[in-house]
Each structure stands twice: as C-alpha cells, then as structure tokens.
CSV table of N, CA and C in Angstrom, one decimal:
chain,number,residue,atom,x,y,z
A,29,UNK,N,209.6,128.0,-129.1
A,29,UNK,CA,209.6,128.9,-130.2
A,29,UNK,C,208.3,128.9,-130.9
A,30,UNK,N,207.0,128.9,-130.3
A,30,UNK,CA,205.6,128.6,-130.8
A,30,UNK,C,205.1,129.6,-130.0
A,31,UNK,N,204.9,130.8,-131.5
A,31,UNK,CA,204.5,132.2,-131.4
A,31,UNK,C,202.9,132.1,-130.7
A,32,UNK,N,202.8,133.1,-129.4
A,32,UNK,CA,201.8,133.0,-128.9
A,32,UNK,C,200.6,133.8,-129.4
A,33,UNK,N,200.7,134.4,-130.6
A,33,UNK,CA,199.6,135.1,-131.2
A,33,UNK,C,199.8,134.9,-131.9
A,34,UNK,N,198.6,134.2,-133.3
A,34,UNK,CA,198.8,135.0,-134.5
A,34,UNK,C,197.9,136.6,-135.2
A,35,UNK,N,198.0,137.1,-136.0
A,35,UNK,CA,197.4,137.8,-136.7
A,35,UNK,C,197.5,137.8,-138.2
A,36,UNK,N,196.2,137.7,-138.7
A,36,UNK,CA,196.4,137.4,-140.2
A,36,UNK,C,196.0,138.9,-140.7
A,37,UNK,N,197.0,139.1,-142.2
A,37,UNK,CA,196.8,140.8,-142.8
A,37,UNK,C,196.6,140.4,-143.9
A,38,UNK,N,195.9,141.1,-144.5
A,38,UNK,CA,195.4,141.4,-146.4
A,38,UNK,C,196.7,141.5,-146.9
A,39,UNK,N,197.9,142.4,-146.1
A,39,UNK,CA,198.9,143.0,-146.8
A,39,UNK,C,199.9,143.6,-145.7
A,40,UNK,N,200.8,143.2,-145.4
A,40,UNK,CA,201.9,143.9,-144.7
A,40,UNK,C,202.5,145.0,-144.9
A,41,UNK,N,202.0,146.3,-143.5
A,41,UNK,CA,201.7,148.1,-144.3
A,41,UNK,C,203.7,148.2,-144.2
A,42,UNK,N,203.5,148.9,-145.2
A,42,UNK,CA,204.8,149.3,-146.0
A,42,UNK,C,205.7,150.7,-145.5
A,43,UNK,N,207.0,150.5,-145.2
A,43,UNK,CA,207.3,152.4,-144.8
A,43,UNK,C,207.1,152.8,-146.2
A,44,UNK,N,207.4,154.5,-146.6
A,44,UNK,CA,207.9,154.9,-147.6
A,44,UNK,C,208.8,153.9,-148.8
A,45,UNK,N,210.0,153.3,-148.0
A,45,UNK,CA,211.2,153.0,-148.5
A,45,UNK,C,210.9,151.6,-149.3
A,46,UNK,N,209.7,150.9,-148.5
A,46,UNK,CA,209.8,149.4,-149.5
A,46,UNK,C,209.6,148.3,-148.0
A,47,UNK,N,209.9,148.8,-146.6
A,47,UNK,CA,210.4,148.2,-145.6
A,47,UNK,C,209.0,147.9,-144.6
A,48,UNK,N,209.0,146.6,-143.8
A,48,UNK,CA,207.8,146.6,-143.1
A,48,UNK,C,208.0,147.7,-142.0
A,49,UNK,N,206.7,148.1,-141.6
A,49,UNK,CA,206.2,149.3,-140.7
A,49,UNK,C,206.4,148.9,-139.7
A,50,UNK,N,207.1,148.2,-139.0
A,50,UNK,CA,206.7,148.0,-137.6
A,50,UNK,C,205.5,148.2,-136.3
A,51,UNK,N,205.7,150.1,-136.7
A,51,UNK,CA,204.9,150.9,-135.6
A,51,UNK,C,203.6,150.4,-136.4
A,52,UNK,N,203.3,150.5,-137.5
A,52,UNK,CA,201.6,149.9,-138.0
A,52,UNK,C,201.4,148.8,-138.1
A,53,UNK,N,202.0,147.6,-137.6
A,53,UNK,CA,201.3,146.2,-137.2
A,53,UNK,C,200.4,146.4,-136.4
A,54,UNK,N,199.5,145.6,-136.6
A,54,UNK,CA,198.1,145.9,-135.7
A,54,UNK,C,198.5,144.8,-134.1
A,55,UNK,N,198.3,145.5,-133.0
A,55,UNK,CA,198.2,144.7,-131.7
A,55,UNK,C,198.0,143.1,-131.5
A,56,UNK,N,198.5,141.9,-131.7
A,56,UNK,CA,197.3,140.9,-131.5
A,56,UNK,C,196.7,141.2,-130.4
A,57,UNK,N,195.6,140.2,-130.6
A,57,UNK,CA,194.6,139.7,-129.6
A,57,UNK,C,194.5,138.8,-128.8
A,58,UNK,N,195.0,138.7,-127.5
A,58,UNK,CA,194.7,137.5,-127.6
A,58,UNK,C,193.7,137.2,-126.6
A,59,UNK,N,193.3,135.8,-126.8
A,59,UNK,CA,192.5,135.4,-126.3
A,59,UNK,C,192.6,134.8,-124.5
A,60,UNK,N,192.1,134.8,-123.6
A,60,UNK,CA,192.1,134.7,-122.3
A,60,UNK,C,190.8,133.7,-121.6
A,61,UNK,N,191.7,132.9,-121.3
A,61,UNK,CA,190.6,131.6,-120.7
A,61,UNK,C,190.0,132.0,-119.3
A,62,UNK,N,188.8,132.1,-118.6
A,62,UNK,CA,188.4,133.2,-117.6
A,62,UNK,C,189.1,131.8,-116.6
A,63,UNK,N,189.3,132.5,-115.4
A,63,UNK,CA,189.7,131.8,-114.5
A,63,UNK,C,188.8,130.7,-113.8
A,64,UNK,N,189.3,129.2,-114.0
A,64,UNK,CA,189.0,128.0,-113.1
A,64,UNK,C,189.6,127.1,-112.0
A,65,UNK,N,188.8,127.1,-110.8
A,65,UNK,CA,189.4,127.1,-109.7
A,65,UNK,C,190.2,125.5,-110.0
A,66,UNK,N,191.2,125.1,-109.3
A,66,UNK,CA,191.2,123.9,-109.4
A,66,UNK,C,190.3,123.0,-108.7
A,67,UNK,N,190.1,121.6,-108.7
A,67,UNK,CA,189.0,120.3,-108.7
A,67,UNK,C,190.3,119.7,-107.9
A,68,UNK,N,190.0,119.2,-106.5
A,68,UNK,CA,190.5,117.8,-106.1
A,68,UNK,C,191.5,118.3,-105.4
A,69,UNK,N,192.5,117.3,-104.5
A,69,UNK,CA,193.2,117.1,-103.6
A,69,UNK,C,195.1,117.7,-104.4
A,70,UNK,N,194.8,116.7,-105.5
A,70,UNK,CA,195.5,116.6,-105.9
A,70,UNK,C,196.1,117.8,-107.5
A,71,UNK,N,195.1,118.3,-107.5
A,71,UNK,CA,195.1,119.4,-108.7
A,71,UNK,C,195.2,120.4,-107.7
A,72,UNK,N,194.5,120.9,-106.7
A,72,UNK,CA,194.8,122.0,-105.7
A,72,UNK,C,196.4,122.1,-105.1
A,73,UNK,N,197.1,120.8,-104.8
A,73,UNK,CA,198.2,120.8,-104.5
A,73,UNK,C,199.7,121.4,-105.7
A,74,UNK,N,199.1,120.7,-107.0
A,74,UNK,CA,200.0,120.5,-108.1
A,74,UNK,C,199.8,122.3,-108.6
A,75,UNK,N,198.6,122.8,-108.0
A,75,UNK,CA,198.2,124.7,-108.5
A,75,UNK,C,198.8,125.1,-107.5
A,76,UNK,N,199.0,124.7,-106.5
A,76,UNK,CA,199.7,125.7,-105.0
A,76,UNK,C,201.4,125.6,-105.5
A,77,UNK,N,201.9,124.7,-106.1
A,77,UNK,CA,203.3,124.2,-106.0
A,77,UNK,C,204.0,125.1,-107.6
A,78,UNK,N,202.7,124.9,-108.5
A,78,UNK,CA,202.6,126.1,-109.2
A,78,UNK,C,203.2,127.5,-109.1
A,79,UNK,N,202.1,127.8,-108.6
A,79,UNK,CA,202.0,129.2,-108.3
A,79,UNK,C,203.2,129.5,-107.2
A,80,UNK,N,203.5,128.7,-106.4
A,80,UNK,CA,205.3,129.1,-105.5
A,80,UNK,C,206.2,129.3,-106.9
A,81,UNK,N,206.4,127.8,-107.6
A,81,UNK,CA,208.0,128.1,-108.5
A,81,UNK,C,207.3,129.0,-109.7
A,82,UNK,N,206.4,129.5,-110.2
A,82,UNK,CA,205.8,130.5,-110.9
A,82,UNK,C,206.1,132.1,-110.6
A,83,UNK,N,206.1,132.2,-109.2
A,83,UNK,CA,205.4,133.4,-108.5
A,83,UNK,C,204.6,133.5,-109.1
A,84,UNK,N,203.6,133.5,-109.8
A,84,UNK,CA,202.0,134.0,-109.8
A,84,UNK,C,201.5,133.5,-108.4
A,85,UNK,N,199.8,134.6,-108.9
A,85,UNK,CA,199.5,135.2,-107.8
A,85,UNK,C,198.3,133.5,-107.7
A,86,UNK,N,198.0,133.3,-108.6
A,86,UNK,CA,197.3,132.4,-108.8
A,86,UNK,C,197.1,131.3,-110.1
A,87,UNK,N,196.9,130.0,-110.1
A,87,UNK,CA,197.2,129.2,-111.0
A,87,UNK,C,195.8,128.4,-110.7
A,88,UNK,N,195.0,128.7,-112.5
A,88,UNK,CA,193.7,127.8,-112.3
A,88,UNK,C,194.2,127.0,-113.4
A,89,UNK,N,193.1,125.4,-113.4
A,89,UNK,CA,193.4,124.3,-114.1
A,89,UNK,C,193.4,124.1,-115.5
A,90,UNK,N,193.2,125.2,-116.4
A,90,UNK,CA,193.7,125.1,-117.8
A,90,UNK,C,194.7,126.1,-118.2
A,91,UNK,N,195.6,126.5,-117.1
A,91,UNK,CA,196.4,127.4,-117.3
A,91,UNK,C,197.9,126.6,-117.3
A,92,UNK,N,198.2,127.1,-118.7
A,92,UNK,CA,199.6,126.5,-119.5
A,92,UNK,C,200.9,126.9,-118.7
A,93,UNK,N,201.1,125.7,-118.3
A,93,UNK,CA,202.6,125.8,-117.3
A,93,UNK,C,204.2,126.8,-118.5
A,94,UNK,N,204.1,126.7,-119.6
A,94,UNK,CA,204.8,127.0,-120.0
A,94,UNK,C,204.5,128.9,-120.8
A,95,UNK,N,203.2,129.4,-121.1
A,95,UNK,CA,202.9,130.1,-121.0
A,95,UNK,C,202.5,131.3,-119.8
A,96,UNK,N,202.7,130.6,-118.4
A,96,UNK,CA,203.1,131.4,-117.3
A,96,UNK,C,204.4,131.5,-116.7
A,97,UNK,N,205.4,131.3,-117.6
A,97,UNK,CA,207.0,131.4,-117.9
A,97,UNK,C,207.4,130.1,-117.3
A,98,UNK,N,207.1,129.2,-117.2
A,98,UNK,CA,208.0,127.9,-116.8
A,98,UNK,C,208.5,127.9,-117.6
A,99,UNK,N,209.7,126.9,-117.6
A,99,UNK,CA,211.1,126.3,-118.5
A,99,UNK,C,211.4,124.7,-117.8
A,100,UNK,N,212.1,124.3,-118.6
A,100,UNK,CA,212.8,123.1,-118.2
A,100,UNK,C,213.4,123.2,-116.7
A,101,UNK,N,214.1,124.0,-116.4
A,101,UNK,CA,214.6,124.4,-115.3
A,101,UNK,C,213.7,124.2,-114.2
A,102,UNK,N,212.6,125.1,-114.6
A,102,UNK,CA,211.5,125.3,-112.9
A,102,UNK,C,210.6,124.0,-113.3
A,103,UNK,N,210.2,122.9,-114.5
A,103,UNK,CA,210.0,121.7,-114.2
A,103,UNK,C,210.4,120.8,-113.0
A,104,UNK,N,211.9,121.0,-113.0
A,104,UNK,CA,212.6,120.3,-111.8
A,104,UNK,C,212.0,120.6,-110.5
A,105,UNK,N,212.1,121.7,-110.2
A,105,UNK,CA,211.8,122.6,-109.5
A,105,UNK,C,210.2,121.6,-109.1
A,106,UNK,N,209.4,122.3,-109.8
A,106,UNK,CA,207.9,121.5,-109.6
A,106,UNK,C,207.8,120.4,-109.3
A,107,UNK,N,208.5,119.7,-110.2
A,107,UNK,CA,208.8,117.6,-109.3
A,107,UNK,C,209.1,117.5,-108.0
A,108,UNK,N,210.2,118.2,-107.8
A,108,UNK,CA,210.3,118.6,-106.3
A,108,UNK,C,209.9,118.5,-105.2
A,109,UNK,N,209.0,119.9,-105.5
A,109,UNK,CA,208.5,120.2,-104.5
A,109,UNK,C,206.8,119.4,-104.7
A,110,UNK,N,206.6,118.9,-105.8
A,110,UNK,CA,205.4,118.2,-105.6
A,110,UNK,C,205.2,116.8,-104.5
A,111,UNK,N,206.2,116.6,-105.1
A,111,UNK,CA,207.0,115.0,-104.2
A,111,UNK,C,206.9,115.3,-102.9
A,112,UNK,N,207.5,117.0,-102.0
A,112,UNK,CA,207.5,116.7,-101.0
A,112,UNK,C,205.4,117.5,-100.5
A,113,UNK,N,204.8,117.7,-101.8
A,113,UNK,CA,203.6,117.8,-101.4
A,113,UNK,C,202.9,116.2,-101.4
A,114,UNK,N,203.3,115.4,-101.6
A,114,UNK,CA,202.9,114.0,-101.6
A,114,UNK,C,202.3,113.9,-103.1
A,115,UNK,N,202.4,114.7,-104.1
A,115,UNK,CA,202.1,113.9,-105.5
A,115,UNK,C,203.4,114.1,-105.6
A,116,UNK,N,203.2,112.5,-107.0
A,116,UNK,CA,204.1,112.0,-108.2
A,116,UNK,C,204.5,112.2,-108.8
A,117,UNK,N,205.2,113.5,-109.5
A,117,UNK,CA,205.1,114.0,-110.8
A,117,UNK,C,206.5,113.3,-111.3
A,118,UNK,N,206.6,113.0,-113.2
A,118,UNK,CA,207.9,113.0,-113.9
A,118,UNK,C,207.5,114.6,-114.5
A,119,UNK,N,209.2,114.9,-114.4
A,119,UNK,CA,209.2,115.7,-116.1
A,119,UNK,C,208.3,115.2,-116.9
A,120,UNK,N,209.1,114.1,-117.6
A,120,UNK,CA,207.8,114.0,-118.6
A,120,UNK,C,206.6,114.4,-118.9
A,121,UNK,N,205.4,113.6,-117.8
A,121,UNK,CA,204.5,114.1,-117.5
A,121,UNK,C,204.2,115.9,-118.0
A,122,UNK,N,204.9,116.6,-117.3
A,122,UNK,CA,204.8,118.1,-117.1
A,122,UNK,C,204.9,118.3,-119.0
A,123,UNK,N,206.1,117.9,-119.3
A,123,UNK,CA,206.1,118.5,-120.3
A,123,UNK,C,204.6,118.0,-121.6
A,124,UNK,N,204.6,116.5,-121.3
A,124,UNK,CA,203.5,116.3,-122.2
A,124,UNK,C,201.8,116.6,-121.9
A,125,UNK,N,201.4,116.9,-120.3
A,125,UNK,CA,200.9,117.5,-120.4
A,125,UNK,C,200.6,119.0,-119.5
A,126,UNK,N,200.4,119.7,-120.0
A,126,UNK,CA,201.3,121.1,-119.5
A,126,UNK,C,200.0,122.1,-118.7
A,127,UNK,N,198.9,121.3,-118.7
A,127,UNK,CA,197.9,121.7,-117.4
A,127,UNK,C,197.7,121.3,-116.4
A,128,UNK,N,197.2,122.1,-115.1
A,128,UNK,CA,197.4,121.7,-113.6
A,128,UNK,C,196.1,120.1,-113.9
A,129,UNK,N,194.8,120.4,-114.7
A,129,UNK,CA,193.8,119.0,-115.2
A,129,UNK,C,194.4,118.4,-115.4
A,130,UNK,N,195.0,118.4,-116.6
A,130,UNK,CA,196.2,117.2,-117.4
A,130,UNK,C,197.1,116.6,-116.5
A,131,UNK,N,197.9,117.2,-115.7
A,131,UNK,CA,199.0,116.5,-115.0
A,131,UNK,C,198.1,116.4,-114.1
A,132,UNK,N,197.2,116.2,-113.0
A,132,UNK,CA,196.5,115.4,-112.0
A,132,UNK,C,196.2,114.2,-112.5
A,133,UNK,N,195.2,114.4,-114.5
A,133,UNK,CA,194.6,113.2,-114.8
A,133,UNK,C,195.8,112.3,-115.2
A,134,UNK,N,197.1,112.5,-115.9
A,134,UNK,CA,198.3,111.9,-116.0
A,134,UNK,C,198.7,111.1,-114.5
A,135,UNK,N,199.2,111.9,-113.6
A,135,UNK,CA,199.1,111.3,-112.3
A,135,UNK,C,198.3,110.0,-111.8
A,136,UNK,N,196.9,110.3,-111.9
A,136,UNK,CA,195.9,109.3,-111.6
A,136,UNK,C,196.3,108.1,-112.3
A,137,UNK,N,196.3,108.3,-113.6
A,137,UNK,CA,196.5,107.3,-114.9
A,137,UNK,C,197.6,106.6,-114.7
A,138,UNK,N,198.7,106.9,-113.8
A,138,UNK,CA,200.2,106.8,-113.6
A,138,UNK,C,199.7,105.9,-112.5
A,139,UNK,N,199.4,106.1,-111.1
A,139,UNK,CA,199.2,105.1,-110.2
A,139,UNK,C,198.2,104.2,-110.9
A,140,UNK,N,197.6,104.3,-111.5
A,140,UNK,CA,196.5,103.3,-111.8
A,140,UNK,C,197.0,102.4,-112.0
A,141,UNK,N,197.8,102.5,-113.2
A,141,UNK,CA,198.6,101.6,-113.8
A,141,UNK,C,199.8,101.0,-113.2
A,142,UNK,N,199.9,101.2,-112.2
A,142,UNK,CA,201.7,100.8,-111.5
A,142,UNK,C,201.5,99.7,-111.2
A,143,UNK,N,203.0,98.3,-111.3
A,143,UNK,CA,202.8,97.3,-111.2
A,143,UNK,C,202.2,96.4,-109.8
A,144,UNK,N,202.1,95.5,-109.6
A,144,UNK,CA,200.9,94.9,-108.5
A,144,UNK,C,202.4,94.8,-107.4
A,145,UNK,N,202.0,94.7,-106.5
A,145,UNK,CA,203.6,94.8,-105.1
A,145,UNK,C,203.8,93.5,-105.1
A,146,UNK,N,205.4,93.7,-104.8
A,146,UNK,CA,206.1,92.7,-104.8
A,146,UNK,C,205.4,91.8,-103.6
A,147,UNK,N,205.6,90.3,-103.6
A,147,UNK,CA,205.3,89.2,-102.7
A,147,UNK,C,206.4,88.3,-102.5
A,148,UNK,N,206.8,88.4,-101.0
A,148,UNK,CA,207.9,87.4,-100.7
A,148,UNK,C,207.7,86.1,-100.7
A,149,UNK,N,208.8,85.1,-101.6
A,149,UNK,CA,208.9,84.1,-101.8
A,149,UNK,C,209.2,83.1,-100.2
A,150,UNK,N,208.8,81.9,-100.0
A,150,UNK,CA,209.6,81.1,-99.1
A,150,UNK,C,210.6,80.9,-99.6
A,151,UNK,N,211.9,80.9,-98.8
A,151,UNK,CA,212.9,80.6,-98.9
A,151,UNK,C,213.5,79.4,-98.2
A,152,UNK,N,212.7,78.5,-98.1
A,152,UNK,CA,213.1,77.0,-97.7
A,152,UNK,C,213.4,75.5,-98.5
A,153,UNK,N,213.6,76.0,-100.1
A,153,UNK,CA,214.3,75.4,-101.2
A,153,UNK,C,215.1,76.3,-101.8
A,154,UNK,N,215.7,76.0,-102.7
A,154,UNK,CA,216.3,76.9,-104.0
A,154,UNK,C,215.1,78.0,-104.8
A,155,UNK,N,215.5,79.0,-105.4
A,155,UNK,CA,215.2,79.9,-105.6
A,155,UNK,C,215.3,79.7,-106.7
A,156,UNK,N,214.6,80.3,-107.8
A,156,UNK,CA,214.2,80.3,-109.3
A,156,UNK,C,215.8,81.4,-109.7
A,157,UNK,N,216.3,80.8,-110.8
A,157,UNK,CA,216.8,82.4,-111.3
A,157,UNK,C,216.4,83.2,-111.8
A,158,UNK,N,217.1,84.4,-111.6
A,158,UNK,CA,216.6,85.6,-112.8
A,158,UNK,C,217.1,85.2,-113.8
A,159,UNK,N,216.5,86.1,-115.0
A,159,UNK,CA,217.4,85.8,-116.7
A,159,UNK,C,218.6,86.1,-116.6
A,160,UNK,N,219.6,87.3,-115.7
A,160,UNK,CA,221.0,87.1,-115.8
A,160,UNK,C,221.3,86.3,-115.6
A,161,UNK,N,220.8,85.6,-114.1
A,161,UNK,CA,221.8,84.7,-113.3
A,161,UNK,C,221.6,83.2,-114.9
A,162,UNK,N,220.3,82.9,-115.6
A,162,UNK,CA,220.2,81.7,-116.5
A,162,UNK,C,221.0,81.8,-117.6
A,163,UNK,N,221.2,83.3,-118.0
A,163,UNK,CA,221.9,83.6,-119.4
A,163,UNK,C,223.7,83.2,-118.6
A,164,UNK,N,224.0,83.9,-117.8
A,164,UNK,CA,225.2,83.6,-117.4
A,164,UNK,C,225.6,81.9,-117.2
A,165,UNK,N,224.6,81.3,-116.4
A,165,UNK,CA,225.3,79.7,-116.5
A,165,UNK,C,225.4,79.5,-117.5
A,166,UNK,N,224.3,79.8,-118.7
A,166,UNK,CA,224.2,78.8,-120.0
A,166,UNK,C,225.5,79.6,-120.2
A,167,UNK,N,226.0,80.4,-120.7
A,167,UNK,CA,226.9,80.9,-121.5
A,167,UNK,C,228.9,79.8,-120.4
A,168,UNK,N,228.4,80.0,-119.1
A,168,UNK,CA,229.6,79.1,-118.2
A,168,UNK,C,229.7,77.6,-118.5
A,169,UNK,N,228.6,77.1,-118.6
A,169,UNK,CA,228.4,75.5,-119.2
A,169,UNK,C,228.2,75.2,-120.7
C-alpha cells in the first residue's frame, strides 16, 4: 500500500461545488531507472527466473521485484524455480531485499555464513549426549 508516485500541489484544484477535480490533477512523474544488465552467474540466473514468473520481457538488476507486479504468491513461485536453477533463495530474503543485486548479494552473504559440515565421530566408546538426551536423565534421576 506504498503509493508509487508522489506529487506535491500549492492547492488541490477545486470543481465548482467545493469537491476535488479529479480530471485536473496533474499526471505524476515518475522517475525510470535506465536499464542494467545483470553482473554474475548468479544474478543472471535470479533475472531469467524473474522475468519467467513476471512475464516481463526483461528484468535488469535494480529493478523492484514488487514494482514489476510480484506478490507473496509469485515469491513462492521464484524460490522454486530458483532452487531448481541451482540458487538458494528464502522468501525472506526476496521480500527484504527486493532487487535481482540485493538478493544475489543476500545469497552470497547466506552461503558465506553457513555453518562449517558436519564431521563424523568414532563410534568405538560411548557417545556424548545431546542436551535433550542430558536434560531428560537429570530430570529421570
């Protein structure tokens, strides 16, 4: 509900009666970011997968996923089919940040961070517990 133009007036033109003019509001303007191709593997993928659940004809990297009629709905949609383009996408992600730049650099930021891989234990003593299995005995004994 975050009106995509404003326009500011001296004074809102008036009918005869007292009532706003409608037909005399002046046009906004708005403003148009010129087209940028996407950068990378992974931003080229996340613009192609785009531009499918979009139908647009083309999707460059500061172009607002919710401003080219996405919703909640085609979100899904885009996790999707990103996943089966081999990126990672959450919802989340999408909604917090809502450019094809943004969600590659979010992405990146995302694996960077992911925890270090599991390493198998010997299993030729007893095994440590987890905190359920320790909270459970204490609470049995």
């Amino acid at each position: 509900m975050v009106p995509s133009a404003l326009v500011v007036l001296e004074a809102m033109p008036l009918s005869p009666n007292g009532k706003v003019d409608r037909k005399a509001l002046p046009e906004p303007e708005y403003m148009e970011r010129e087209y940028e191709a996407p950068v990378g593997e992974v931003e080229e993928a996340l613009a192609s997968v785009w531009a499918d659940v979009l139908q647009v004809a083309r999707v460059g990297r500061h172009d607002n996923f919710f401003a080219l009629g996405g919703d909640s709905i085609l979100i899904l949609k885009v996790v999707a089919r990103a996943v089966k383009a081999g990126v990672t996408v959450t919802p989340r992600q999408l909604f917090e940040t809502q450019t094809v730049a943004g969600l590659a650099q979010a992405v990146a930021g995302a694996q960077a961070s992911k925890a270090p891989p599991l390493v198998a234990v010997p299993r030729d003593g007893p095994l440590p517990l987890s905190y359920a299995q320790q909270r459970l005995w204490f609470l049995w004994n």
